[in-house]
Amino acid sequence: MAPLNAAARPILFAGLGSIGRRHLGNLVALDGPPPLLYRTGKGQAGILEGTYPTVYDLDEALAQGPEAVVVSNPTALHIDTALAAARTGCHLLLEKPISHTREGVDELVREVESRGLTVLVGFQFRFHPTLRQVNHWLRDGAIGRIVSAQVHWGEYLPNWHPDEDHRLGYSARADLGGGVIHTLSHPLDYLRMLLLDAEGGGTVTQVSAMTTQQGNLGIEVEDAASVTLRFSEGAVAHVYLDYIQRPPSHTLRLVGSTGRIDWDNATGAARLYRADRGTWSDVPPPHGFVRNRLFLEEMRHFLACLNGTELPRCSLMDGVRALDIALAAYKSAETGSVEALG
């Protein structure tokens, strides 16, 4: 394939599973740069055959001169793909988690920093409108000093993609970086976002965890986990995750010295209780809100970052911190220890 016109530098998509196809659709909906697809086989992405320029070798794809690469292949392949892209000067939309090990992560950080590249990590809950409202409340000290946080998130894995064998997907395979802690790692990021901005928030300093595998799903990774975090200013957080629960549930509760905040992903609503007033304030999601809005706003933000008009809302170092928490949780679950984070 001949190199593409430099005046219309494409965005390369490396990984066209459900999240890669979602990002692709949103790029097109936003009338963004032309997409270029890197494929290693047909799979579900076969429906795109002939729709966009397609390359079957990563080096050849990068030789087309893309401005950026959307890294949305299985978790275990993220770092190798991101490193290859960064070495050719490509900016990155790097899906979460950034990896399942620390191998190559520091090298990627150095490559990105030395080349001045933009990296947005794909923790899409940072774009949830009512979680952003929660962030505003915390930043304004609406519930005083943070005492604790509780996240409960369970979803039945076979229902994620009913037309696929759940045992073959990356979420279920250790060799591809699966497991419930890695796959549902969003709270490890958004708790950092929320509590770092809150009074008495701070950074995660200790992690302890237990995992289990009792859901009869026929998978080789943990299907439930209980993770406890301690923050530097004293707050504690409990994160429960599973692949089992029906119906699904994803909720957050924040307890402060002068009130409480509840958030429910199912309704999209956030609630604030102020103890001094004895009243609740309810904030629903915007009218017509749908889940894809998170990803659409994420892609819009990424394009704005490429244009230099915005800075990444979730940086590469944010992704590294979330990975470190996840890896500490796995180590704690294996050894029974409380893991310290620097």
mmCIF file with all atom_site columns, C-alpha atoms in Angstrom, residues 52-263:
data_model
loop_
_atom_site.group_PDB
_atom_site.id
_atom_site.type_symbol
_atom_site.label_atom_id
_atom_site.label_alt_id
_atom_site.label_comp_id
_atom_site.label_asym_id
_atom_site.label_entity_id
_atom_site.label_seq_id
_atom_site.pdbx_PDB_ins_code
_atom_site.Cartn_x
_atom_site.Cartn_y
_atom_site.Cartn_z
_atom_site.occupancy
_atom_site.B_iso_or_equiv
_atom_site.pdbx_formal_charge
_atom_site.auth_seq_id
_atom_site.auth_comp_id
_atom_site.auth_asym_id
_atom_site.auth_atom_id
_atom_site.pdbx_PDB_model_num
ATOM 1   C CA . TYR A 1 52  ? -11.455 1.647   5.229  1.00 0.00 ? 52  TYR A CA 1
ATOM 2   C CA . PRO A 1 53  ? -7.806  1.216   4.198  1.00 0.00 ? 53  PRO A CA 1
ATOM 3   C CA . THR A 1 54  ? -6.488  -1.886  5.945  1.00 0.00 ? 54  THR A CA 1
ATOM 4   C CA . VAL A 1 55  ? -2.965  -3.129  6.647  1.00 0.00 ? 55  VAL A CA 1
ATOM 5   C CA . TYR A 1 56  ? -2.002  -6.520  8.071  1.00 0.00 ? 56  TYR A CA 1
ATOM 6   C CA . ASP A 1 57  ? 1.516   -5.671  9.296  1.00 0.00 ? 57  ASP A CA 1
ATOM 7   C CA . LEU A 1 58  ? 2.104   -3.158  12.095 1.00 0.00 ? 58  LEU A CA 1
ATOM 8   C CA . ASP A 1 59  ? 5.363   -1.791  10.691 1.00 0.00 ? 59  ASP A CA 1
ATOM 9   C CA . GLU A 1 60  ? 3.711   -1.264  7.324  1.00 0.00 ? 60  GLU A CA 1
ATOM 10  C CA . ALA A 1 61  ? 0.759   0.422   9.008  1.00 0.00 ? 61  ALA A CA 1
ATOM 11  C CA . LEU A 1 62  ? 3.026   2.807   10.931 1.00 0.00 ? 62  LEU A CA 1
ATOM 12  C CA . ALA A 1 63  ? 4.913   3.540   7.706  1.00 0.00 ? 63  ALA A CA 1
ATOM 13  C CA . GLN A 1 64  ? 1.717   5.154   6.404  1.00 0.00 ? 64  GLN A CA 1
ATOM 14  C CA . GLY A 1 65  ? 2.490   8.068   8.715  1.00 0.00 ? 65  GLY A CA 1
ATOM 15  C CA . PRO A 1 66  ? -0.521  8.115   11.069 1.00 0.00 ? 66  PRO A CA 1
ATOM 16  C CA . GLU A 1 67  ? -0.786  11.063  13.419 1.00 0.00 ? 67  GLU A CA 1
ATOM 17  C CA . ALA A 1 68  ? -2.052  8.869   16.256 1.00 0.00 ? 68  ALA A CA 1
ATOM 18  C CA . VAL A 1 69  ? -2.782  5.262   17.128 1.00 0.00 ? 69  VAL A CA 1
ATOM 19  C CA . VAL A 1 70  ? -5.806  3.950   19.010 1.00 0.00 ? 70  VAL A CA 1
ATOM 20  C CA . VAL A 1 71  ? -4.421  0.978   20.953 1.00 0.00 ? 71  VAL A CA 1
ATOM 21  C CA . SER A 1 72  ? -7.464  -1.194  21.624 1.00 0.00 ? 72  SER A CA 1
ATOM 22  C CA . ASN A 1 73  ? -6.133  -4.717  21.175 1.00 0.00 ? 73  ASN A CA 1
ATOM 23  C CA . PRO A 1 74  ? -6.006  -7.205  24.101 1.00 0.00 ? 74  PRO A CA 1
ATOM 24  C CA . THR A 1 75  ? -4.419  -5.868  27.282 1.00 0.00 ? 75  THR A CA 1
ATOM 25  C CA . ALA A 1 76  ? -1.308  -8.049  27.016 1.00 0.00 ? 76  ALA A CA 1
ATOM 26  C CA . LEU A 1 77  ? -0.484  -6.458  23.630 1.00 0.00 ? 77  LEU A CA 1
ATOM 27  C CA . HIS A 1 78  ? -0.935  -2.811  24.634 1.00 0.00 ? 78  HIS A CA 1
ATOM 28  C CA . ILE A 1 79  ? 2.627   -1.910  25.574 1.00 0.00 ? 79  ILE A CA 1
ATOM 29  C CA . ASP A 1 80  ? 4.346   -3.521  22.578 1.00 0.00 ? 80  ASP A CA 1
ATOM 30  C CA . THR A 1 81  ? 1.932   -1.788  20.214 1.00 0.00 ? 81  THR A CA 1
ATOM 31  C CA . ALA A 1 82  ? 2.175   1.540   22.024 1.00 0.00 ? 82  ALA A CA 1
ATOM 32  C CA . LEU A 1 83  ? 5.976   1.410   22.044 1.00 0.00 ? 83  LEU A CA 1
ATOM 33  C CA . ALA A 1 84  ? 6.137   0.697   18.316 1.00 0.00 ? 84  ALA A CA 1
ATOM 34  C CA . ALA A 1 85  ? 3.785   3.611   17.672 1.00 0.00 ? 85  ALA A CA 1
ATOM 35  C CA . ALA A 1 86  ? 5.602   6.017   19.991 1.00 0.00 ? 86  ALA A CA 1
ATOM 36  C CA . ARG A 1 87  ? 8.945   5.232   18.366 1.00 0.00 ? 87  ARG A CA 1
ATOM 37  C CA . THR A 1 88  ? 7.550   6.494   15.073 1.00 0.00 ? 88  THR A CA 1
ATOM 38  C CA . GLY A 1 89  ? 6.246   9.681   16.711 1.00 0.00 ? 89  GLY A CA 1
ATOM 39  C CA . CYS A 1 90  ? 2.565   8.748   16.996 1.00 0.00 ? 90  CYS A CA 1
ATOM 40  C CA . HIS A 1 91  ? 0.292   10.117  19.684 1.00 0.00 ? 91  HIS A CA 1
ATOM 41  C CA . LEU A 1 92  ? -1.773  7.530   21.552 1.00 0.00 ? 92  LEU A CA 1
ATOM 42  C CA . LEU A 1 93  ? -5.267  6.776   22.724 1.00 0.00 ? 93  LEU A CA 1
ATOM 43  C CA . LEU A 1 94  ? -4.264  3.856   24.939 1.00 0.00 ? 94  LEU A CA 1
ATOM 44  C CA . GLU A 1 95  ? -7.053  1.659   26.253 1.00 0.00 ? 95  GLU A CA 1
ATOM 45  C CA . LYS A 1 96  ? -7.229  0.660   29.880 1.00 0.00 ? 96  LYS A CA 1
ATOM 46  C CA . PRO A 1 97  ? -5.603  -1.023  31.602 1.00 0.00 ? 97  PRO A CA 1
ATOM 47  C CA . ILE A 1 98  ? -2.398  0.096   29.961 1.00 0.00 ? 98  ILE A CA 1
ATOM 48  C CA . SER A 1 99  ? -0.966  -3.374  30.581 1.00 0.00 ? 99  SER A CA 1
ATOM 49  C CA . HIS A 1 100 ? -1.167  -6.403  32.859 1.00 0.00 ? 100 HIS A CA 1
ATOM 50  C CA . THR A 1 101 ? 2.497   -6.226  33.932 1.00 0.00 ? 101 THR A CA 1
ATOM 51  C CA . ARG A 1 102 ? 5.098   -3.522  34.498 1.00 0.00 ? 102 ARG A CA 1
ATOM 52  C CA . GLU A 1 103 ? 7.259   -4.827  31.629 1.00 0.00 ? 103 GLU A CA 1
ATOM 53  C CA . GLY A 1 104 ? 7.961   -2.060  29.116 1.00 0.00 ? 104 GLY A CA 1
ATOM 54  C CA . VAL A 1 105 ? 5.907   0.560   30.958 1.00 0.00 ? 105 VAL A CA 1
ATOM 55  C CA . ASP A 1 106 ? 8.829   2.731   32.064 1.00 0.00 ? 106 ASP A CA 1
ATOM 56  C CA . GLU A 1 107 ? 10.301  2.515   28.567 1.00 0.00 ? 107 GLU A CA 1
ATOM 57  C CA . LEU A 1 108 ? 7.012   3.769   27.127 1.00 0.00 ? 108 LEU A CA 1
ATOM 58  C CA . VAL A 1 109 ? 6.954   6.660   29.605 1.00 0.00 ? 109 VAL A CA 1
ATOM 59  C CA . ARG A 1 110 ? 10.499  7.647   28.590 1.00 0.00 ? 110 ARG A CA 1
ATOM 60  C CA . GLU A 1 111 ? 9.691   7.394   24.880 1.00 0.00 ? 111 GLU A CA 1
ATOM 61  C CA . VAL A 1 112 ? 6.557   9.516   25.252 1.00 0.00 ? 112 VAL A CA 1
ATOM 62  C CA . GLU A 1 113 ? 8.291   12.155  27.366 1.00 0.00 ? 113 GLU A CA 1
ATOM 63  C CA . SER A 1 114 ? 11.389  12.394  25.169 1.00 0.00 ? 114 SER A CA 1
ATOM 64  C CA . ARG A 1 115 ? 9.288   12.868  22.019 1.00 0.00 ? 115 ARG A CA 1
ATOM 65  C CA . GLY A 1 116 ? 6.706   15.168  23.581 1.00 0.00 ? 116 GLY A CA 1
ATOM 66  C CA . LEU A 1 117 ? 3.827   12.881  22.598 1.00 0.00 ? 117 LEU A CA 1
ATOM 67  C CA . THR A 1 118 ? 0.213   13.149  23.711 1.00 0.00 ? 118 THR A CA 1
ATOM 68  C CA . VAL A 1 119 ? -1.248  10.097  25.461 1.00 0.00 ? 119 VAL A CA 1
ATOM 69  C CA . LEU A 1 120 ? -4.852  9.729   26.597 1.00 0.00 ? 120 LEU A CA 1
ATOM 70  C CA . VAL A 1 121 ? -5.645  6.597   28.604 1.00 0.00 ? 121 VAL A CA 1
ATOM 71  C CA . GLY A 1 122 ? -9.116  5.200   27.935 1.00 0.00 ? 122 GLY A CA 1
ATOM 72  C CA . PHE A 1 123 ? -10.754 5.354   31.353 1.00 0.00 ? 123 PHE A CA 1
ATOM 73  C CA . GLN A 1 124 ? -14.048 6.586   29.953 1.00 0.00 ? 124 GLN A CA 1
ATOM 74  C CA . PHE A 1 125 ? -15.742 7.119   33.322 1.00 0.00 ? 125 PHE A CA 1
ATOM 75  C CA . ARG A 1 126 ? -13.730 10.330  33.609 1.00 0.00 ? 126 ARG A CA 1
ATOM 76  C CA . PHE A 1 127 ? -16.203 11.648  31.027 1.00 0.00 ? 127 PHE A CA 1
ATOM 77  C CA . HIS A 1 128 ? -19.357 10.666  32.894 1.00 0.00 ? 128 HIS A CA 1
ATOM 78  C CA . PRO A 1 129 ? -21.344 13.866  33.462 1.00 0.00 ? 129 PRO A CA 1
ATOM 79  C CA . THR A 1 130 ? -22.641 13.004  36.931 1.00 0.00 ? 130 THR A CA 1
ATOM 80  C CA . LEU A 1 131 ? -19.298 11.613  38.127 1.00 0.00 ? 131 LEU A CA 1
ATOM 81  C CA . ARG A 1 132 ? -17.890 14.958  37.064 1.00 0.00 ? 132 ARG A CA 1
ATOM 82  C CA . GLN A 1 133 ? -20.621 16.556  39.191 1.00 0.00 ? 133 GLN A CA 1
ATOM 83  C CA . VAL A 1 134 ? -19.448 14.403  42.093 1.00 0.00 ? 134 VAL A CA 1
ATOM 84  C CA . ASN A 1 135 ? -15.958 15.705  41.447 1.00 0.00 ? 135 ASN A CA 1
ATOM 85  C CA . HIS A 1 136 ? -17.216 19.300  41.633 1.00 0.00 ? 136 HIS A CA 1
ATOM 86  C CA . TRP A 1 137 ? -18.991 18.606  44.929 1.00 0.00 ? 137 TRP A CA 1
ATOM 87  C CA . LEU A 1 138 ? -15.856 17.102  46.424 1.00 0.00 ? 138 LEU A CA 1
ATOM 88  C CA . ARG A 1 139 ? -13.667 19.913  45.170 1.00 0.00 ? 139 ARG A CA 1
ATOM 89  C CA . ASP A 1 140 ? -16.056 22.388  46.811 1.00 0.00 ? 140 ASP A CA 1
ATOM 90  C CA . GLY A 1 141 ? -15.884 20.504  50.131 1.00 0.00 ? 141 GLY A CA 1
ATOM 91  C CA . ALA A 1 142 ? -19.593 19.630  50.031 1.00 0.00 ? 142 ALA A CA 1
ATOM 92  C CA . ILE A 1 143 ? -19.221 16.635  52.381 1.00 0.00 ? 143 ILE A CA 1
ATOM 93  C CA . GLY A 1 144 ? -16.184 17.830  54.307 1.00 0.00 ? 144 GLY A CA 1
ATOM 94  C CA . ARG A 1 145 ? -13.227 15.578  54.916 1.00 0.00 ? 145 ARG A CA 1
ATOM 95  C CA . ILE A 1 146 ? -13.443 12.251  53.095 1.00 0.00 ? 146 ILE A CA 1
ATOM 96  C CA . VAL A 1 147 ? -13.671 9.275   55.446 1.00 0.00 ? 147 VAL A CA 1
ATOM 97  C CA . SER A 1 148 ? -14.403 6.367   53.117 1.00 0.00 ? 148 SER A CA 1
ATOM 98  C CA . ALA A 1 149 ? -15.521 5.249   49.686 1.00 0.00 ? 149 ALA A CA 1
ATOM 99  C CA . GLN A 1 150 ? -17.297 2.071   48.617 1.00 0.00 ? 150 GLN A CA 1
ATOM 100 C CA . VAL A 1 151 ? -17.589 0.808   45.040 1.00 0.00 ? 151 VAL A CA 1
ATOM 101 C CA . HIS A 1 152 ? -19.694 -2.218  44.162 1.00 0.00 ? 152 HIS A CA 1
ATOM 102 C CA . TRP A 1 153 ? -19.508 -3.422  40.568 1.00 0.00 ? 153 TRP A CA 1
ATOM 103 C CA . GLY A 1 154 ? -20.740 -6.793  39.355 1.00 0.00 ? 154 GLY A CA 1
ATOM 104 C CA . GLU A 1 155 ? -21.665 -7.834  35.806 1.00 0.00 ? 155 GLU A CA 1
ATOM 105 C CA . TYR A 1 156 ? -22.268 -11.302 34.384 1.00 0.00 ? 156 TYR A CA 1
ATOM 106 C CA . LEU A 1 157 ? -19.415 -11.914 31.950 1.00 0.00 ? 157 LEU A CA 1
ATOM 107 C CA . PRO A 1 158 ? -21.306 -14.159 29.472 1.00 0.00 ? 158 PRO A CA 1
ATOM 108 C CA . ASN A 1 159 ? -23.795 -11.330 28.918 1.00 0.00 ? 159 ASN A CA 1
ATOM 109 C CA . TRP A 1 160 ? -21.164 -8.806  27.812 1.00 0.00 ? 160 TRP A CA 1
ATOM 110 C CA . HIS A 1 161 ? -21.018 -10.142 24.252 1.00 0.00 ? 161 HIS A CA 1
ATOM 111 C CA . PRO A 1 162 ? -23.757 -12.790 23.959 1.00 0.00 ? 162 PRO A CA 1
ATOM 112 C CA . ASP A 1 163 ? -22.770 -13.697 20.394 1.00 0.00 ? 163 ASP A CA 1
ATOM 113 C CA . GLU A 1 164 ? -19.245 -14.682 21.509 1.00 0.00 ? 164 GLU A CA 1
ATOM 114 C CA . ASP A 1 165 ? -17.816 -17.415 23.736 1.00 0.00 ? 165 ASP A CA 1
ATOM 115 C CA . HIS A 1 166 ? -16.954 -15.530 26.935 1.00 0.00 ? 166 HIS A CA 1
ATOM 116 C CA . ARG A 1 167 ? -14.166 -18.004 27.728 1.00 0.00 ? 167 ARG A CA 1
ATOM 117 C CA . LEU A 1 168 ? -12.180 -16.930 24.641 1.00 0.00 ? 168 LEU A CA 1
ATOM 118 C CA . GLY A 1 169 ? -12.209 -13.172 25.191 1.00 0.00 ? 169 GLY A CA 1
ATOM 119 C CA . TYR A 1 170 ? -9.265  -11.327 26.696 1.00 0.00 ? 170 TYR A CA 1
ATOM 120 C CA . SER A 1 171 ? -11.243 -10.616 29.908 1.00 0.00 ? 171 SER A CA 1
ATOM 121 C CA . ALA A 1 172 ? -11.246 -14.343 30.685 1.00 0.00 ? 172 ALA A CA 1
ATOM 122 C CA . ARG A 1 173 ? -7.676  -15.240 29.687 1.00 0.00 ? 173 ARG A CA 1
ATOM 123 C CA . ALA A 1 174 ? -4.567  -14.783 31.794 1.00 0.00 ? 174 ALA A CA 1
ATOM 124 C CA . ASP A 1 175 ? -2.311  -14.799 28.722 1.00 0.00 ? 175 ASP A CA 1
ATOM 125 C CA . LEU A 1 176 ? -4.166  -11.780 27.308 1.00 0.00 ? 176 LEU A CA 1
ATOM 126 C CA . GLY A 1 177 ? -4.181  -9.808  30.552 1.00 0.00 ? 177 GLY A CA 1
ATOM 127 C CA . GLY A 1 178 ? -7.663  -10.683 31.770 1.00 0.00 ? 178 GLY A CA 1
ATOM 128 C CA . GLY A 1 179 ? -9.162  -11.031 35.223 1.00 0.00 ? 179 GLY A CA 1
ATOM 129 C CA . VAL A 1 180 ? -11.773 -8.946  36.967 1.00 0.00 ? 180 VAL A CA 1
ATOM 130 C CA . ILE A 1 181 ? -9.271  -6.582  38.645 1.00 0.00 ? 181 ILE A CA 1
ATOM 131 C CA . HIS A 1 182 ? -7.648  -5.597  35.351 1.00 0.00 ? 182 HIS A CA 1
ATOM 132 C CA . THR A 1 183 ? -10.795 -5.636  33.234 1.00 0.00 ? 183 THR A CA 1
ATOM 133 C CA . LEU A 1 184 ? -12.978 -3.672  35.677 1.00 0.00 ? 184 LEU A CA 1
ATOM 134 C CA . SER A 1 185 ? -10.163 -1.407  36.856 1.00 0.00 ? 185 SER A CA 1
ATOM 135 C CA . HIS A 1 186 ? -12.125 1.820   36.248 1.00 0.00 ? 186 HIS A CA 1
ATOM 136 C CA . PRO A 1 187 ? -12.758 2.462   39.981 1.00 0.00 ? 187 PRO A CA 1
ATOM 137 C CA . LEU A 1 188 ? -9.012  2.287   40.628 1.00 0.00 ? 188 LEU A CA 1
ATOM 138 C CA . ASP A 1 189 ? -8.777  5.306   38.345 1.00 0.00 ? 189 ASP A CA 1
ATOM 139 C CA . TYR A 1 190 ? -11.901 7.293   39.141 1.00 0.00 ? 190 TYR A CA 1
ATOM 140 C CA . LEU A 1 191 ? -11.383 6.975   42.910 1.00 0.00 ? 191 LEU A CA 1
ATOM 141 C CA . ARG A 1 192 ? -7.972  8.554   42.413 1.00 0.00 ? 192 ARG A CA 1
ATOM 142 C CA . MET A 1 193 ? -9.539  11.307  40.310 1.00 0.00 ? 193 MET A CA 1
ATOM 143 C CA . LEU A 1 194 ? -12.243 12.011  42.895 1.00 0.00 ? 194 LEU A CA 1
ATOM 144 C CA . LEU A 1 195 ? -10.233 11.747  46.069 1.00 0.00 ? 195 LEU A CA 1
ATOM 145 C CA . LEU A 1 196 ? -7.201  13.604  44.784 1.00 0.00 ? 196 LEU A CA 1
ATOM 146 C CA . ASP A 1 197 ? -9.468  16.616  44.274 1.00 0.00 ? 197 ASP A CA 1
ATOM 147 C CA . ALA A 1 198 ? -11.274 16.174  47.591 1.00 0.00 ? 198 ALA A CA 1
ATOM 148 C CA . GLU A 1 199 ? -10.536 17.580  51.004 1.00 0.00 ? 199 GLU A CA 1
ATOM 149 C CA . GLY A 1 200 ? -8.544  14.917  52.834 1.00 0.00 ? 200 GLY A CA 1
ATOM 150 C CA . GLY A 1 201 ? -8.063  12.910  49.641 1.00 0.00 ? 201 GLY A CA 1
ATOM 151 C CA . GLY A 1 202 ? -4.449  12.130  48.843 1.00 0.00 ? 202 GLY A CA 1
ATOM 152 C CA . THR A 1 203 ? -2.710  9.334   46.977 1.00 0.00 ? 203 THR A CA 1
ATOM 153 C CA . VAL A 1 204 ? -3.048  5.573   47.435 1.00 0.00 ? 204 VAL A CA 1
ATOM 154 C CA . THR A 1 205 ? -0.393  4.361   49.883 1.00 0.00 ? 205 THR A CA 1
ATOM 155 C CA . GLN A 1 206 ? -1.555  0.824   50.786 1.00 0.00 ? 206 GLN A CA 1
ATOM 156 C CA . VAL A 1 207 ? -3.440  -1.934  48.986 1.00 0.00 ? 207 VAL A CA 1
ATOM 157 C CA . SER A 1 208 ? -4.821  -5.241  50.227 1.00 0.00 ? 208 SER A CA 1
ATOM 158 C CA . ALA A 1 209 ? -7.016  -7.695  48.353 1.00 0.00 ? 209 ALA A CA 1
ATOM 159 C CA . MET A 1 210 ? -8.622  -11.112 48.180 1.00 0.00 ? 210 MET A CA 1
ATOM 160 C CA . THR A 1 211 ? -9.786  -12.854 45.021 1.00 0.00 ? 211 THR A CA 1
ATOM 161 C CA . THR A 1 212 ? -11.864 -15.917 44.282 1.00 0.00 ? 212 THR A CA 1
ATOM 162 C CA . GLN A 1 213 ? -13.048 -18.033 41.365 1.00 0.00 ? 213 GLN A CA 1
ATOM 163 C CA . GLN A 1 214 ? -16.415 -19.535 42.207 1.00 0.00 ? 214 GLN A CA 1
ATOM 164 C CA . GLY A 1 215 ? -18.775 -18.425 39.471 1.00 0.00 ? 215 GLY A CA 1
ATOM 165 C CA . ASN A 1 216 ? -18.605 -21.641 37.389 1.00 0.00 ? 216 ASN A CA 1
ATOM 166 C CA . LEU A 1 217 ? -17.737 -19.604 34.309 1.00 0.00 ? 217 LEU A CA 1
ATOM 167 C CA . GLY A 1 218 ? -15.065 -21.979 33.028 1.00 0.00 ? 218 GLY A CA 1
ATOM 168 C CA . ILE A 1 219 ? -12.418 -19.259 32.953 1.00 0.00 ? 219 ILE A CA 1
ATOM 169 C CA . GLU A 1 220 ? -8.811  -19.280 34.116 1.00 0.00 ? 220 GLU A CA 1
ATOM 170 C CA . VAL A 1 221 ? -8.758  -15.938 35.952 1.00 0.00 ? 221 VAL A CA 1
ATOM 171 C CA . GLU A 1 222 ? -10.380 -14.590 39.117 1.00 0.00 ? 222 GLU A CA 1
ATOM 172 C CA . ASP A 1 223 ? -14.083 -13.854 38.764 1.00 0.00 ? 223 ASP A CA 1
ATOM 173 C CA . ALA A 1 224 ? -14.505 -11.802 41.962 1.00 0.00 ? 224 ALA A CA 1
ATOM 174 C CA . ALA A 1 225 ? -12.242 -9.557  44.006 1.00 0.00 ? 225 ALA A CA 1
ATOM 175 C CA . SER A 1 226 ? -12.369 -7.434  47.134 1.00 0.00 ? 226 SER A CA 1
ATOM 176 C CA . VAL A 1 227 ? -9.783  -4.624  47.181 1.00 0.00 ? 227 VAL A CA 1
ATOM 177 C CA . THR A 1 228 ? -9.088  -2.179  50.011 1.00 0.00 ? 228 THR A CA 1
ATOM 178 C CA . LEU A 1 229 ? -7.179  1.053   49.467 1.00 0.00 ? 229 LEU A CA 1
ATOM 179 C CA . ARG A 1 230 ? -5.720  3.454   52.002 1.00 0.00 ? 230 ARG A CA 1
ATOM 180 C CA . PHE A 1 231 ? -5.085  7.049   50.948 1.00 0.00 ? 231 PHE A CA 1
ATOM 181 C CA . SER A 1 232 ? -2.311  9.254   52.288 1.00 0.00 ? 232 SER A CA 1
ATOM 182 C CA . GLU A 1 233 ? -4.693  11.565  54.155 1.00 0.00 ? 233 GLU A CA 1
ATOM 183 C CA . GLY A 1 234 ? -6.332  8.660   55.977 1.00 0.00 ? 234 GLY A CA 1
ATOM 184 C CA . ALA A 1 235 ? -9.391  7.855   53.862 1.00 0.00 ? 235 ALA A CA 1
ATOM 185 C CA . VAL A 1 236 ? -10.064 4.210   53.048 1.00 0.00 ? 236 VAL A CA 1
ATOM 186 C CA . ALA A 1 237 ? -11.876 2.739   50.051 1.00 0.00 ? 237 ALA A CA 1
ATOM 187 C CA . HIS A 1 238 ? -13.362 -0.666  49.398 1.00 0.00 ? 238 HIS A CA 1
ATOM 188 C CA . VAL A 1 239 ? -13.765 -1.860  45.802 1.00 0.00 ? 239 VAL A CA 1
ATOM 189 C CA . TYR A 1 240 ? -15.754 -5.023  45.134 1.00 0.00 ? 240 TYR A CA 1
ATOM 190 C CA . LEU A 1 241 ? -15.694 -6.421  41.575 1.00 0.00 ? 241 LEU A CA 1
ATOM 191 C CA . ASP A 1 242 ? -17.167 -9.529  39.981 1.00 0.00 ? 242 ASP A CA 1
ATOM 192 C CA . TYR A 1 243 ? -18.048 -11.226 36.689 1.00 0.00 ? 243 TYR A CA 1
ATOM 193 C CA . ILE A 1 244 ? -21.056 -12.976 38.264 1.00 0.00 ? 244 ILE A CA 1
ATOM 194 C CA . GLN A 1 245 ? -23.798 -10.616 39.294 1.00 0.00 ? 245 GLN A CA 1
ATOM 195 C CA . ARG A 1 246 ? -27.241 -10.610 37.711 1.00 0.00 ? 246 ARG A CA 1
ATOM 196 C CA . PRO A 1 247 ? -28.739 -8.117  37.314 1.00 0.00 ? 247 PRO A CA 1
ATOM 197 C CA . PRO A 1 248 ? -25.626 -5.938  37.028 1.00 0.00 ? 248 PRO A CA 1
ATOM 198 C CA . SER A 1 249 ? -24.882 -3.286  39.605 1.00 0.00 ? 249 SER A CA 1
ATOM 199 C CA . HIS A 1 250 ? -22.294 -0.498  39.641 1.00 0.00 ? 250 HIS A CA 1
ATOM 200 C CA . THR A 1 251 ? -22.547 1.991   42.492 1.00 0.00 ? 251 THR A CA 1
ATOM 201 C CA . LEU A 1 252 ? -20.336 4.395   44.416 1.00 0.00 ? 252 LEU A CA 1
ATOM 202 C CA . ARG A 1 253 ? -20.802 5.825   47.899 1.00 0.00 ? 253 ARG A CA 1
ATOM 203 C CA . LEU A 1 254 ? -18.571 8.496   49.429 1.00 0.00 ? 254 LEU A CA 1
ATOM 204 C CA . VAL A 1 255 ? -18.817 9.229   53.144 1.00 0.00 ? 255 VAL A CA 1
ATOM 205 C CA . GLY A 1 256 ? -17.530 12.552  54.438 1.00 0.00 ? 256 GLY A CA 1
ATOM 206 C CA . SER A 1 257 ? -17.397 14.275  57.793 1.00 0.00 ? 257 SER A CA 1
ATOM 207 C CA . THR A 1 258 ? -20.397 16.467  56.888 1.00 0.00 ? 258 THR A CA 1
ATOM 208 C CA . GLY A 1 259 ? -22.381 14.433  54.382 1.00 0.00 ? 259 GLY A CA 1
ATOM 209 C CA . ARG A 1 260 ? -22.599 11.669  51.814 1.00 0.00 ? 260 ARG A CA 1
ATOM 210 C CA . ILE A 1 261 ? -22.595 11.249  48.027 1.00 0.00 ? 261 ILE A CA 1
ATOM 211 C CA . ASP A 1 262 ? -24.185 8.329   46.176 1.00 0.00 ? 262 ASP A CA 1
ATOM 212 C CA . TRP A 1 263 ? -23.816 7.555   42.472 1.00 0.00 ? 263 TRP A CA 1
#
